[in-house]
XYZ file of C-alpha atoms in Angstrom:
686
model
C 30.151 2.780 7.580
C 31.137 3.723 4.264
C 28.940 5.525 1.938
C 28.845 6.955 -1.174
C 27.009 10.429 -2.445
C 26.476 12.874 -5.108
C 25.514 16.298 -4.820
C 22.380 17.391 -7.273
C 24.157 20.966 -8.872
C 26.933 18.470 -10.128
C 24.479 16.077 -12.121
C 23.686 16.063 -15.657
C 20.118 17.472 -16.421
C 18.583 14.253 -16.334
C 19.385 13.909 -12.594
C 21.080 10.583 -10.881
C 20.173 8.865 -7.891
C 22.846 9.918 -5.002
C 23.928 6.138 -3.996
C 24.411 3.723 -1.680
C 25.337 2.857 1.689
C 26.555 -0.909 2.839
C 25.896 -2.221 6.127
C 23.867 -4.650 8.223
C 21.109 -3.992 10.961
C 20.137 -0.685 12.456
C 21.628 2.499 10.851
C 23.096 5.188 13.513
C 20.514 7.625 13.937
C 21.219 11.515 14.359
C 17.859 12.686 12.907
C 14.310 11.574 14.740
C 13.011 11.052 11.305
C 9.358 9.766 13.177
C 8.580 13.349 14.156
C 9.011 14.534 10.523
C 6.586 12.500 9.073
C 2.842 14.062 8.893
C 0.593 11.129 9.273
C -2.292 13.977 8.651
C -1.499 13.938 5.124
C -3.972 11.990 2.907
C -6.599 12.021 5.299
C -9.477 14.492 3.941
C -10.859 14.602 0.695
C -14.046 14.158 -1.645
C -13.305 10.849 -2.560
C -13.801 9.526 -6.350
C -16.991 10.279 -8.527
C -17.925 10.972 -12.143
C -18.997 14.507 -11.477
C -15.806 15.440 -9.000
C -12.937 16.710 -11.269
C -10.628 15.409 -8.587
C -9.734 12.480 -6.766
C -9.222 14.460 -3.558
C -8.937 12.020 -1.111
C -5.704 9.781 -0.012
C -7.749 7.318 2.058
C -4.429 7.083 4.495
C -4.838 6.588 8.105
C -4.290 9.042 10.672
C -3.440 7.014 13.364
C -0.450 5.013 14.546
C 0.937 2.184 12.949
C 4.426 -0.236 13.202
C 6.258 -0.742 9.905
C 4.911 -3.568 8.258
C 2.644 -3.829 11.385
C -0.651 -6.140 12.196
C -2.137 -3.335 13.868
C -3.577 -0.188 12.496
C -4.985 1.794 15.991
C -6.599 4.654 14.025
C -9.922 6.986 12.735
C -11.068 5.858 9.554
C -11.216 7.952 6.675
C -15.133 5.588 6.088
C -16.468 5.467 9.889
C -14.533 8.567 11.670
C -17.594 8.721 14.239
C -16.669 5.431 15.414
C -13.314 6.399 17.139
C -10.400 4.413 16.811
C -10.331 0.775 14.992
C -7.549 -2.034 15.160
C -7.054 -2.694 11.431
C -7.691 -0.823 8.320
C -5.654 -0.518 5.093
C -4.120 2.795 4.463
C -4.802 4.473 1.091
C -7.409 1.657 -0.241
C -10.348 3.350 -1.900
C -13.363 1.082 -0.327
C -14.490 0.830 2.589
C -12.777 -2.078 4.591
C -11.781 -3.613 7.661
C -11.662 -1.243 10.501
C -12.722 -4.192 13.435
C -13.178 -3.494 16.965
C -13.563 0.184 17.357
C -13.526 1.616 20.362
C -14.403 5.580 21.386
C -14.471 7.264 25.268
C -17.088 9.265 26.123
C -17.705 11.246 29.461
C -20.200 9.914 32.306
C -21.859 7.002 32.116
C -23.494 5.236 28.991
C -27.323 5.592 29.394
C -28.278 4.330 25.803
C -27.164 1.700 23.204
C -24.843 2.474 20.942
C -26.372 0.296 18.354
C -24.185 0.839 15.061
C -21.977 3.876 16.866
C -22.828 6.282 14.129
C -24.726 8.669 16.271
C -22.440 10.037 18.487
C -20.509 12.344 16.139
C -17.792 13.183 17.896
C -16.083 16.216 17.370
C -11.788 15.261 16.954
C -9.296 17.836 17.132
C -6.015 16.894 16.052
C -2.949 17.957 18.750
C 0.067 15.467 17.254
C 0.801 13.033 14.622
C 3.684 11.436 13.641
C 5.081 8.116 12.814
C 3.951 5.804 15.679
C 2.077 8.331 17.661
C -1.194 9.753 17.258
C -2.413 12.456 20.000
C -6.068 13.636 19.629
C -9.020 15.352 21.217
C -12.265 13.601 21.344
C -14.626 16.034 22.615
C -12.528 16.858 25.279
C -11.224 13.624 26.463
C -7.118 13.937 25.615
C -6.410 10.603 23.660
C -2.577 9.040 22.925
C -2.429 6.018 20.770
C 0.721 4.069 20.151
C 1.458 0.347 18.737
C 3.771 -2.497 18.814
C 3.579 -4.901 15.451
C 0.791 -6.940 16.831
C -0.761 -4.651 19.604
C -2.325 -1.129 20.255
C -1.981 1.225 23.359
C -3.894 4.254 24.708
C -4.301 6.677 27.265
C -7.736 8.270 27.821
C -7.552 10.799 29.949
C -11.019 12.702 31.520
C -12.077 16.049 31.592
C -11.239 17.587 35.123
C -14.998 17.237 36.322
C -16.024 14.210 35.060
C -16.625 11.727 37.888
C -17.230 9.131 35.238
C -15.845 7.746 31.859
C -16.719 5.033 29.613
C -14.816 2.823 26.795
C -16.967 1.728 24.260
C -15.656 -0.868 21.925
C -17.715 -2.446 19.026
C -17.333 -6.128 18.653
C -20.286 -6.672 15.649
C -18.921 -3.450 14.084
C -16.414 -2.406 11.549
C -16.275 -0.155 7.938
C -19.336 -2.541 6.658
C -21.820 -4.521 7.703
C -21.056 -7.478 9.251
C -22.821 -10.608 11.006
C -20.479 -12.752 12.561
C -19.061 -11.391 15.927
C -18.996 -11.699 19.626
C -17.484 -10.006 22.769
C -17.143 -11.301 25.935
C -16.314 -9.539 29.747
C -13.597 -11.946 31.374
C -12.704 -9.722 34.300
C -13.245 -6.423 35.806
C -9.833 -5.267 33.544
C -10.641 -7.553 30.959
C -12.593 -8.413 27.444
C -12.111 -10.666 24.631
C -13.783 -11.160 21.255
C -14.115 -12.028 17.045
C -15.397 -10.798 13.908
C -15.595 -10.957 10.551
C -13.983 -9.225 8.176
C -17.383 -7.943 6.011
C -16.599 -6.762 2.720
C -14.186 -5.149 0.383
C -15.459 -3.300 -2.928
C -18.643 -5.362 -2.708
C -15.999 -8.795 -2.748
C -16.888 -10.587 0.709
C -13.941 -10.880 2.871
C -15.138 -13.593 5.628
C -11.552 -13.347 7.411
C -11.689 -13.722 11.580
C -10.259 -11.611 13.476
C -9.582 -12.288 17.147
C -9.314 -9.874 19.898
C -8.364 -8.993 23.479
C -8.265 -5.991 25.657
C -6.957 -5.184 29.362
C -7.644 -2.090 31.262
C -5.098 -0.964 34.095
C -7.689 -0.758 36.502
C -11.044 -1.966 37.093
C -14.243 -1.003 36.014
C -17.114 -0.020 38.344
C -19.652 -0.870 36.182
C -19.813 -2.612 32.721
C -22.279 -4.002 29.950
C -22.970 -4.966 26.541
C -25.632 -4.007 23.785
C -26.698 -5.302 20.584
C -28.946 -3.417 18.075
C -30.715 -0.479 20.372
C -30.894 -2.815 23.677
C -28.274 -1.795 26.221
C -27.817 -4.612 28.715
C -25.984 -3.467 31.840
C -24.169 -5.567 33.328
C -24.117 -8.522 30.991
C -20.930 -9.892 29.906
C -21.218 -10.924 26.438
C -23.165 -9.817 23.096
C -23.054 -11.240 19.952
C -23.966 -10.499 15.684
C -24.284 -7.154 14.042
C -24.185 -3.873 16.009
C -23.372 -5.560 19.180
C -20.519 -4.705 21.587
C -19.352 -4.101 25.590
C -18.509 -0.471 27.267
C -16.656 -0.034 30.349
C -16.966 2.608 33.303
C -14.565 3.967 35.219
C -13.948 5.929 38.330
C -12.561 9.197 37.045
C -13.138 11.490 40.281
C -9.167 11.619 41.181
C -7.673 9.229 38.902
C -8.574 11.124 35.211
C -6.571 8.409 33.094
C -7.653 5.355 31.676
C -5.002 3.179 30.186
C -5.838 0.298 27.201
C -4.201 -2.153 25.309
C -5.191 -4.458 23.193
C -3.820 -6.831 20.525
C -5.156 -9.232 17.576
C -4.656 -12.633 15.852
C -6.267 -14.015 12.724
C -5.556 -17.391 13.873
C -7.129 -17.870 17.630
C -7.883 -16.462 20.772
C -5.104 -17.899 22.837
C -2.443 -16.576 19.907
C -4.352 -13.200 20.474
C -2.926 -13.276 24.398
C 0.197 -14.356 23.684
C 0.770 -11.746 21.428
C -0.365 -9.333 24.283
C 1.852 -10.889 26.498
C 4.920 -11.033 24.796
C 4.758 -7.683 22.638
C 3.434 -5.726 25.598
C 3.983 -7.228 28.550
C 2.992 -3.721 30.853
C 1.314 -0.469 31.172
C 4.150 1.921 30.112
C 3.023 4.146 27.039
C 6.228 5.636 27.127
C 7.984 2.970 26.469
C 5.962 1.466 23.971
C 5.807 4.712 22.149
C 9.876 4.691 22.627
C 10.394 1.928 21.260
C 7.803 2.128 18.054
C 9.769 5.666 17.438
C 12.853 3.981 17.161
C 11.841 1.262 14.703
C 10.440 3.813 12.514
C 13.200 5.602 12.507
C 15.437 2.662 11.500
C 13.274 2.325 8.401
C 12.923 5.872 7.789
C 16.560 6.764 8.204
C 17.187 4.861 5.254
C 17.161 7.592 2.996
C 18.480 10.709 4.255
C 17.448 13.607 2.397
C 18.394 17.662 2.967
C 18.267 20.424 1.150
C 14.381 20.961 -0.078
C 13.604 22.922 2.780
C 11.163 21.989 5.688
C 7.604 21.231 4.020
C 8.920 19.042 1.045
C 10.765 16.884 3.939
C 8.296 16.619 5.869
C 6.146 15.237 2.789
C 9.143 13.154 1.545
C 9.549 11.252 5.218
C 5.698 10.648 5.111
C 5.204 9.571 1.802
C 8.279 7.273 2.942
C 6.297 6.211 5.869
C 3.205 5.669 3.493
C 5.579 3.125 1.583
C 6.189 1.086 4.591
C 3.050 0.318 5.925
C 2.215 -2.391 4.113
C 2.265 -4.767 3.364
C 1.298 -6.231 6.795
C 2.653 -9.198 9.183
C -0.180 -11.825 9.032
C 2.206 -14.391 11.811
C 1.745 -14.059 15.442
C 4.624 -14.292 17.559
C 4.866 -17.811 17.853
C 4.808 -18.151 14.018
C 1.102 -18.997 13.329
C -0.695 -17.704 10.304
C -3.784 -18.802 8.532
C -2.949 -20.150 4.769
C -4.886 -19.150 1.406
C -6.147 -22.714 2.266
C -7.454 -21.496 5.625
C -5.002 -24.247 7.207
C -3.141 -22.881 10.104
C 0.639 -23.012 8.888
C 4.133 -21.758 11.265
C 6.331 -19.150 9.960
C 9.936 -20.253 10.381
C 13.120 -17.699 10.353
C 10.573 -15.341 8.402
C 7.727 -12.963 8.513
C 4.640 -13.971 6.405
C 2.612 -11.081 4.911
C -0.798 -10.095 3.657
C -2.380 -6.715 2.113
C -1.071 -6.813 -1.202
C -2.101 -4.397 -3.773
C -0.010 -5.394 -5.975
C -2.086 -3.621 -9.242
C -0.788 -0.264 -7.189
C 2.070 -1.394 -5.905
C 4.345 -3.758 -8.671
C 4.800 0.009 -10.816
C 6.686 1.791 -7.442
C 6.451 -0.204 -4.334
C 7.983 -3.130 -4.883
C 10.949 -1.565 -6.185
C 11.566 0.810 -3.076
C 10.759 -2.298 -0.850
C 13.597 -4.143 -2.665
C 16.190 -1.481 -2.541
C 15.968 -0.553 1.221
C 14.109 -3.155 2.739
C 15.168 -6.371 1.009
C 14.851 -8.910 3.906
C 11.344 -7.770 4.443
C 11.062 -7.564 0.614
C 11.890 -11.609 0.101
C 9.058 -12.259 3.085
C 7.038 -10.581 1.043
C 7.827 -12.664 -2.204
C 7.583 -15.671 -0.272
C 4.112 -15.287 1.446
C 3.091 -14.725 -2.396
C 4.546 -18.123 -3.218
C 3.388 -19.831 -0.388
C -0.576 -18.628 -1.057
C -0.237 -19.148 -4.617
C 1.054 -22.930 -4.006
C -1.970 -23.393 -1.256
C -4.614 -21.747 -3.416
C -4.189 -23.421 -6.811
C -0.828 -22.755 -7.671
C -1.871 -19.351 -9.800
C -1.208 -16.267 -8.327
C -3.483 -13.659 -6.799
C -4.258 -9.872 -7.948
C -5.243 -8.217 -4.519
C -5.264 -9.917 -1.033
C -6.644 -8.643 1.876
C -6.114 -11.359 5.060
C -5.991 -14.902 3.964
C -8.195 -14.015 0.914
C -7.871 -13.250 -2.934
C -10.335 -10.419 -3.380
C -9.607 -10.423 -7.314
C -9.880 -6.559 -7.165
C -8.500 -5.183 -10.600
C -7.195 -6.676 -13.581
C -3.703 -7.696 -15.577
C -1.322 -10.034 -13.493
C 0.461 -7.887 -11.457
C 2.414 -10.315 -8.891
C 4.679 -11.908 -11.638
C 5.427 -8.069 -11.959
C 6.133 -7.292 -8.411
C 8.199 -10.372 -8.360
C 10.185 -10.051 -11.176
C 10.904 -6.490 -9.934
C 12.011 -7.775 -6.279
C 14.306 -10.151 -8.384
C 15.801 -7.521 -10.632
C 16.455 -4.856 -7.840
C 18.311 -7.351 -5.939
C 16.282 -9.507 -3.607
C 17.198 -13.326 -5.174
C 17.015 -15.052 -2.291
C 13.574 -16.694 -2.483
C 12.771 -20.092 -4.359
C 13.178 -18.913 -8.316
C 12.057 -22.215 -9.969
C 8.595 -22.254 -7.974
C 8.562 -18.470 -8.811
C 8.685 -19.367 -12.328
C 6.477 -22.406 -12.792
C 3.945 -19.857 -11.030
C 4.205 -17.019 -13.328
C 3.914 -19.511 -16.419
C 1.080 -21.548 -14.737
C -0.853 -17.990 -15.177
C 0.249 -16.846 -18.255
C 0.161 -20.222 -20.011
C -2.967 -21.995 -18.469
C -6.502 -20.450 -19.296
C -8.828 -21.132 -16.088
C -5.736 -20.869 -14.080
C -6.808 -19.806 -10.366
C -6.055 -18.545 -6.741
C -8.611 -19.418 -4.989
C -11.911 -19.197 -7.341
C -10.652 -16.402 -8.845
C -8.866 -16.734 -12.550
C -5.423 -15.031 -12.625
C -5.540 -14.167 -15.890
C -9.264 -13.704 -17.645
C -9.811 -14.163 -21.184
C -6.531 -15.817 -21.504
C -7.121 -18.435 -24.277
C -8.443 -15.777 -26.670
C -5.027 -13.359 -25.695
C -3.074 -16.454 -26.471
C -4.865 -17.586 -29.718
C -5.616 -13.945 -31.638
C -3.542 -11.789 -29.663
C -6.154 -9.040 -28.663
C -8.518 -9.042 -26.299
C -9.902 -5.865 -23.593
C -7.131 -3.264 -24.521
C -6.003 -2.211 -20.840
C -6.342 -5.973 -19.385
C -4.148 -6.893 -22.261
C -1.446 -4.374 -21.603
C -1.037 -4.931 -18.423
C -0.831 -8.844 -19.876
C 1.651 -7.553 -22.100
C 3.916 -5.637 -19.011
C 3.703 -9.374 -16.633
C 5.020 -11.214 -19.940
C 7.628 -8.783 -20.040
C 8.645 -8.929 -16.792
C 8.256 -12.688 -16.570
C 10.754 -13.251 -19.922
C 13.243 -10.824 -18.411
C 13.025 -12.852 -14.914
C 13.536 -16.248 -17.037
C 16.362 -14.269 -18.390
C 18.348 -12.830 -15.475
C 17.403 -15.584 -12.657
C 18.307 -18.642 -15.347
C 19.505 -17.682 -18.781
C 16.614 -19.172 -20.136
C 17.157 -17.537 -23.831
C 14.422 -19.500 -24.885
C 11.880 -18.667 -23.129
C 12.636 -15.072 -22.868
C 12.352 -14.816 -26.457
C 8.669 -16.764 -26.072
C 7.715 -13.716 -23.764
C 9.628 -10.845 -25.178
C 7.184 -11.740 -28.137
C 3.961 -12.826 -26.457
C 4.756 -8.557 -24.969
C 4.363 -6.992 -28.292
C 1.035 -8.176 -28.869
C 0.251 -4.393 -27.897
C 0.804 -3.815 -31.407
C -2.516 -5.856 -32.354
C -4.287 -2.835 -30.327
C -3.078 0.162 -32.781
C -5.548 1.128 -34.777
C -4.354 2.902 -37.886
C -7.605 4.778 -38.591
C -7.174 6.514 -35.189
C -3.708 5.932 -34.374
C -4.686 4.988 -31.040
C -4.795 1.767 -29.115
C -8.271 0.035 -29.169
C -9.831 -2.684 -28.239
C -11.570 -5.341 -30.720
C -14.256 -8.028 -31.045
C -13.383 -11.083 -31.033
C -13.986 -11.531 -34.646
C -10.946 -8.428 -35.197
C -13.008 -5.758 -35.371
C -12.848 -2.321 -33.535
C -14.814 -1.780 -31.284
C -15.163 1.785 -29.842
C -11.830 3.889 -28.687
C -13.317 4.159 -25.111
C -14.152 0.651 -24.777
C -12.617 -1.505 -21.987
C -10.498 1.147 -20.074
C -10.071 0.553 -16.610
C -9.843 3.612 -14.259
C -8.490 5.800 -17.256
C -9.356 6.555 -20.744
C -7.627 6.115 -23.909
C -5.199 8.896 -23.743
C -3.397 7.580 -20.380
C -3.380 3.864 -21.252
C -1.796 4.388 -24.756
C 1.673 4.927 -22.612
C 1.463 2.220 -20.820
C 4.364 -0.073 -22.689
C 6.784 1.123 -20.800
C 9.479 -1.778 -21.868
C 9.242 -0.361 -25.767
C 8.412 2.760 -26.160
C 10.656 3.388 -28.841
C 8.380 1.182 -31.215
C 5.538 2.689 -30.135
C 6.651 6.471 -30.780
C 8.171 4.867 -34.068
C 4.523 3.856 -35.099
C 2.774 7.155 -34.404
C 5.008 8.925 -36.431
C 8.276 9.494 -34.131
C 9.215 11.826 -31.297
C 7.903 15.003 -32.795
C 3.893 13.302 -32.572
C 4.629 11.825 -29.741
C 5.500 15.174 -27.711
C 2.608 16.746 -29.266
C 0.464 14.017 -27.786
C 1.937 14.157 -24.412
C 1.866 17.773 -24.223
C -2.344 17.289 -24.717
C -2.412 15.048 -22.294
C -0.659 16.920 -19.628
C -2.875 19.861 -20.172
C -4.481 19.001 -17.088
C -3.086 17.135 -14.248
C -5.907 16.061 -12.272
C -8.255 14.370 -14.307
C -10.783 11.753 -12.976
C -11.397 7.934 -13.977
C -13.167 9.455 -16.912
C -11.335 12.506 -18.411
C -8.990 12.579 -21.211
C -6.085 14.088 -19.479
C -3.273 13.011 -16.934
C -4.195 11.955 -13.235
C -1.708 12.260 -11.537
C -3.693 10.674 -8.314
C -4.352 7.212 -10.749
C -1.777 4.292 -11.227
C -1.879 3.936 -15.225
C -0.587 7.124 -15.281
C 2.433 7.072 -12.886
C 5.212 6.355 -15.668
C 3.581 8.795 -18.153
C 5.664 11.954 -17.471
C 9.203 10.058 -17.574
C 8.226 9.126 -21.376
C 9.526 12.678 -22.730
C 13.194 10.939 -22.005
C 12.497 8.840 -24.663
C 11.095 11.673 -27.447
C 14.587 13.519 -26.706
C 13.029 16.093 -24.177
C 14.061 15.350 -20.824
C 13.995 18.769 -19.714
C 10.216 18.380 -20.200
C 10.187 15.394 -17.608
C 12.000 17.485 -15.466
C 9.478 20.651 -15.421
C 6.688 18.519 -15.426
C 7.474 16.219 -12.662
C 8.475 19.902 -10.730
C 4.723 20.952 -11.433
C 2.805 17.482 -10.078
C 5.247 17.914 -7.077
C 4.637 21.365 -6.475
C 0.609 21.602 -7.648
C -0.500 18.053 -6.539
C 0.939 17.071 -3.310
C 1.159 19.420 -0.295
C 1.377 18.835 3.387
C -1.845 19.258 4.250
C -4.592 16.550 5.017
C -6.169 16.946 1.557
C -2.390 17.135 0.263
C -2.715 13.658 -2.260
C -4.022 14.022 -5.624
C -5.790 10.448 -5.242
C -5.589 7.508 -3.076
C -2.349 6.063 -1.823
C -3.257 2.370 -2.297
C -1.087 0.833 0.191
C 2.413 2.518 -0.539
C 1.838 3.061 -4.576
C 1.605 6.480 -4.416
C 3.918 7.156 -1.617
C 6.749 5.372 -3.279
C 6.066 7.150 -6.499
C 6.168 10.405 -4.643
C 9.822 8.978 -2.957
C 11.015 8.294 -6.491
C 10.109 11.512 -8.011
C 11.816 13.645 -5.496
C 15.140 11.491 -5.515
C 14.939 12.055 -9.092
C 14.650 8.656 -10.570
C 11.550 6.110 -11.700
C 11.419 2.267 -12.190
C 10.008 2.431 -15.187
C 10.342 -0.727 -16.865
C 8.767 -3.882 -15.417
C 11.100 -6.584 -14.710
C 14.202 -4.698 -15.420
C 16.705 -3.048 -12.374
C 17.219 0.229 -13.632
C 15.617 3.998 -13.751
C 14.255 6.565 -15.765
C 15.612 9.946 -14.379
C 14.544 13.504 -13.702
C 15.982 16.158 -11.603
C 15.829 15.745 -7.872
C 14.247 17.828 -5.523
C 17.116 17.593 -2.773
C 20.873 18.749 -2.679
C 21.721 15.915 -0.866
C 20.028 12.467 -1.298
C 21.617 9.188 0.586
C 20.087 5.764 0.283
C 21.437 3.059 2.283
C 21.305 -0.531 1.106
C 21.524 -3.417 3.831
C 22.381 -7.361 2.742
C 25.680 -9.672 1.891
C 27.983 -11.272 4.396
C 29.960 -8.988 6.955
C 28.734 -5.752 5.849
C 29.563 -6.087 2.192
C 26.723 -5.440 -0.743
C 25.905 -8.670 -2.523
C 27.587 -7.697 -6.350
C 24.067 -8.356 -7.939
C 22.482 -5.090 -5.593
C 25.316 -3.275 -6.629
C 23.949 -3.233 -10.057
C 21.786 -0.079 -10.275
C 21.118 0.754 -13.878
C 20.006 4.224 -14.931
C 18.239 4.858 -18.195
C 18.256 7.328 -20.340
C 16.679 8.504 -23.626
C 18.755 6.499 -25.482
C 16.605 3.253 -24.666
C-alpha cells in the first residue's frame, strides 16, 4: 500500500492536510483504535436553556453501536433510569426513540414497573469503547455489544442472589407512545412492536419490530400494563407496558440476552437475528464489531499529540461514524418515505439525516474516508425525495421527514459529497430535485415544505434573515454542482447571482445583516435568527467573505468585529458571542484567514479545542448532532476545514498532531480516481 504523508513541522503557518493513501477494502490494522474511543465523552451536562451560560451536553450515547448501525444498545441521556434502549440518535438535543428498554434487577419482580421511571438504578461505568460497553447496574455486571441490526448483553447477577429478573418495556420510549405490544412466545423468547412517539414535538409514527432471545429458560415470566402486574400473562399492549423474565441464578449467575430490530416486520427482525447473530458467543460478536470499528477508525492515523488528545480525536471520529444509520434489513427490505416496502439491491439504504447540522462537516468527512457509504447515503436521499413529493427533506428519522430546522441543507450535502469525490450516483436526478426545491414555491417532502417563504425570496430577494442565509448557501452549492457535474455555466451563473442576495439583508444604518418586512422596511436586528444571534450569522457567508469584509470597511474592521465575537467561546443561542457548540458558528474561526490574520485562526482554534473540549463525560460544548460536532473536531485537529459549500477544498489552521495519514479508498485496481485526488486548499487569497 502506497502512502504520502507530511509532517506538521515542515508546514507553513496555515497548516496542511497530511495526505493520502489509496487502496480498497479493509486497511491493515496495527493499532486497536476502537480501544482509544471513550464513548462516555459527551454523555453528561445540563442541556440548553435561556438562563444557562453553557450548552454543556453532547447528548451522545455511551453504549454499544456498530459503524452506521441500525442498533444503539445504550442508556439514554433522556431517561437513563429505564436501562438499555435499542435505538437512540447520538447527539440529538430532543428526546427521541429509546424503544424497548431493558433493565436487569435482582430477585423477583413484586410490582409493576409502570413507566420504568421508579427504579432509579445506580450505573457505574467500568469500560466503554467503540462497540462495547461494560457497566454495573446497582450490583449487576452488564456487558453490551452489537452487530449492525442486533444487540447482545451478558447480565451477571450477584453471588448471593438466587433469582434475577430482566425487564423489557414495550410501551415505553423516550417520549409518550400509544401503539405497542409485547408477546412472550416461549420460555426463552419474546417479540413485539412499538411506535416512535415524537421528536422535538413532531410526531414520528414509525413502527419498530423487536424479537429477543435468552440463552436459557425462565423460571417465571409475565407482563404488565400501567400499574397492573400480570404474572404468567404472555402479552401486553399500549402505553407503559412490557414483559419480565425471572431466572434461577443460584448456580449459574450469567444470563445472556440478544435481540434484533426491523422497521419492516417481525419476520424480518427474526431473519436479522438469525443471519447476524445466530449463536450466543458474546466474545465472538464483540470481536467482530471491534474489527469493524478498527477498519473505519484506522482510515485516519494520527500521532504526536499525547494520549488525551488522541483519545478525544478517535472518540470524535467515532461519533462521526455512528450516523446516518442503515435502515434496510439483511434481506434488503426497507420502508420508503411513501410507507411502501422496497428492496435495496447492491447498496444500503440509510436514514437518520440531521442535515442542517451535518452538511457543514460530516458530509465532507464521510465523502473522504467512506465514499461507498456516502454514495449510498446520497442515493437514499434521492429515493426519499422521489417517493415523498419530489423535493428534498431536511431532517429525517426512520422514514419520516420531521421538518426540524431550516434552510435547504440536503442540496448542500449532496453538492458537498460530489465536490469531495463521491460521484457515482444519479447526478441528473439530484440536480432536478435540487432545482424543484429551489425554484418551485410549495415543493414538499411528505407534508413538509422544502423552502418556506420561497416565493418572497425569489420575487423580492429578502425574507427571514437566518433562513435566507441558509438558502443562499444552498444556491451557491447548487450552482457549483451544476458547473462541476454538467459544466452548465448558464445555470451556474443563475444560482451564483441568487446566492448574492445576502446583500439585500445588509443594513447600512446598523452595518449588520437584518431581516426585512414584506414592504422592504427593516426589522429589529434581533429578529428571525435561529439558534444564534445576528453576531454569529453575520459570518455565515463562507462563499463570499471577501465581499462581506469589503462591505463593512475592509479587513481591519472585520478583524475587530471578529475579535468581539470571540470574547466568549461558550455562548448560548441567545448571547452575542461565539458558541463553540452550535453549527451556525462552526466556520467562524477560519474567517480570520480572510482578514490577513491566519495566526488568529490558529490561536483561536487551539483555544477552542483546549478550553471547550475535554476527555470527560461533559467534555463537549454542545450537541454532537449525529456527528456534526465530531467531524468539526476531527477537521480542526487535522488543520483543515471544509469552509465553502459545494466546493472541494479547505481553509487551514495548524494541526494538533505531528503525523497525520488519511487513507482514501476507491477506484479500480486500487487506483484513486483522478477526481478524488483533487483536494484543494483555500487560503486567505480567496
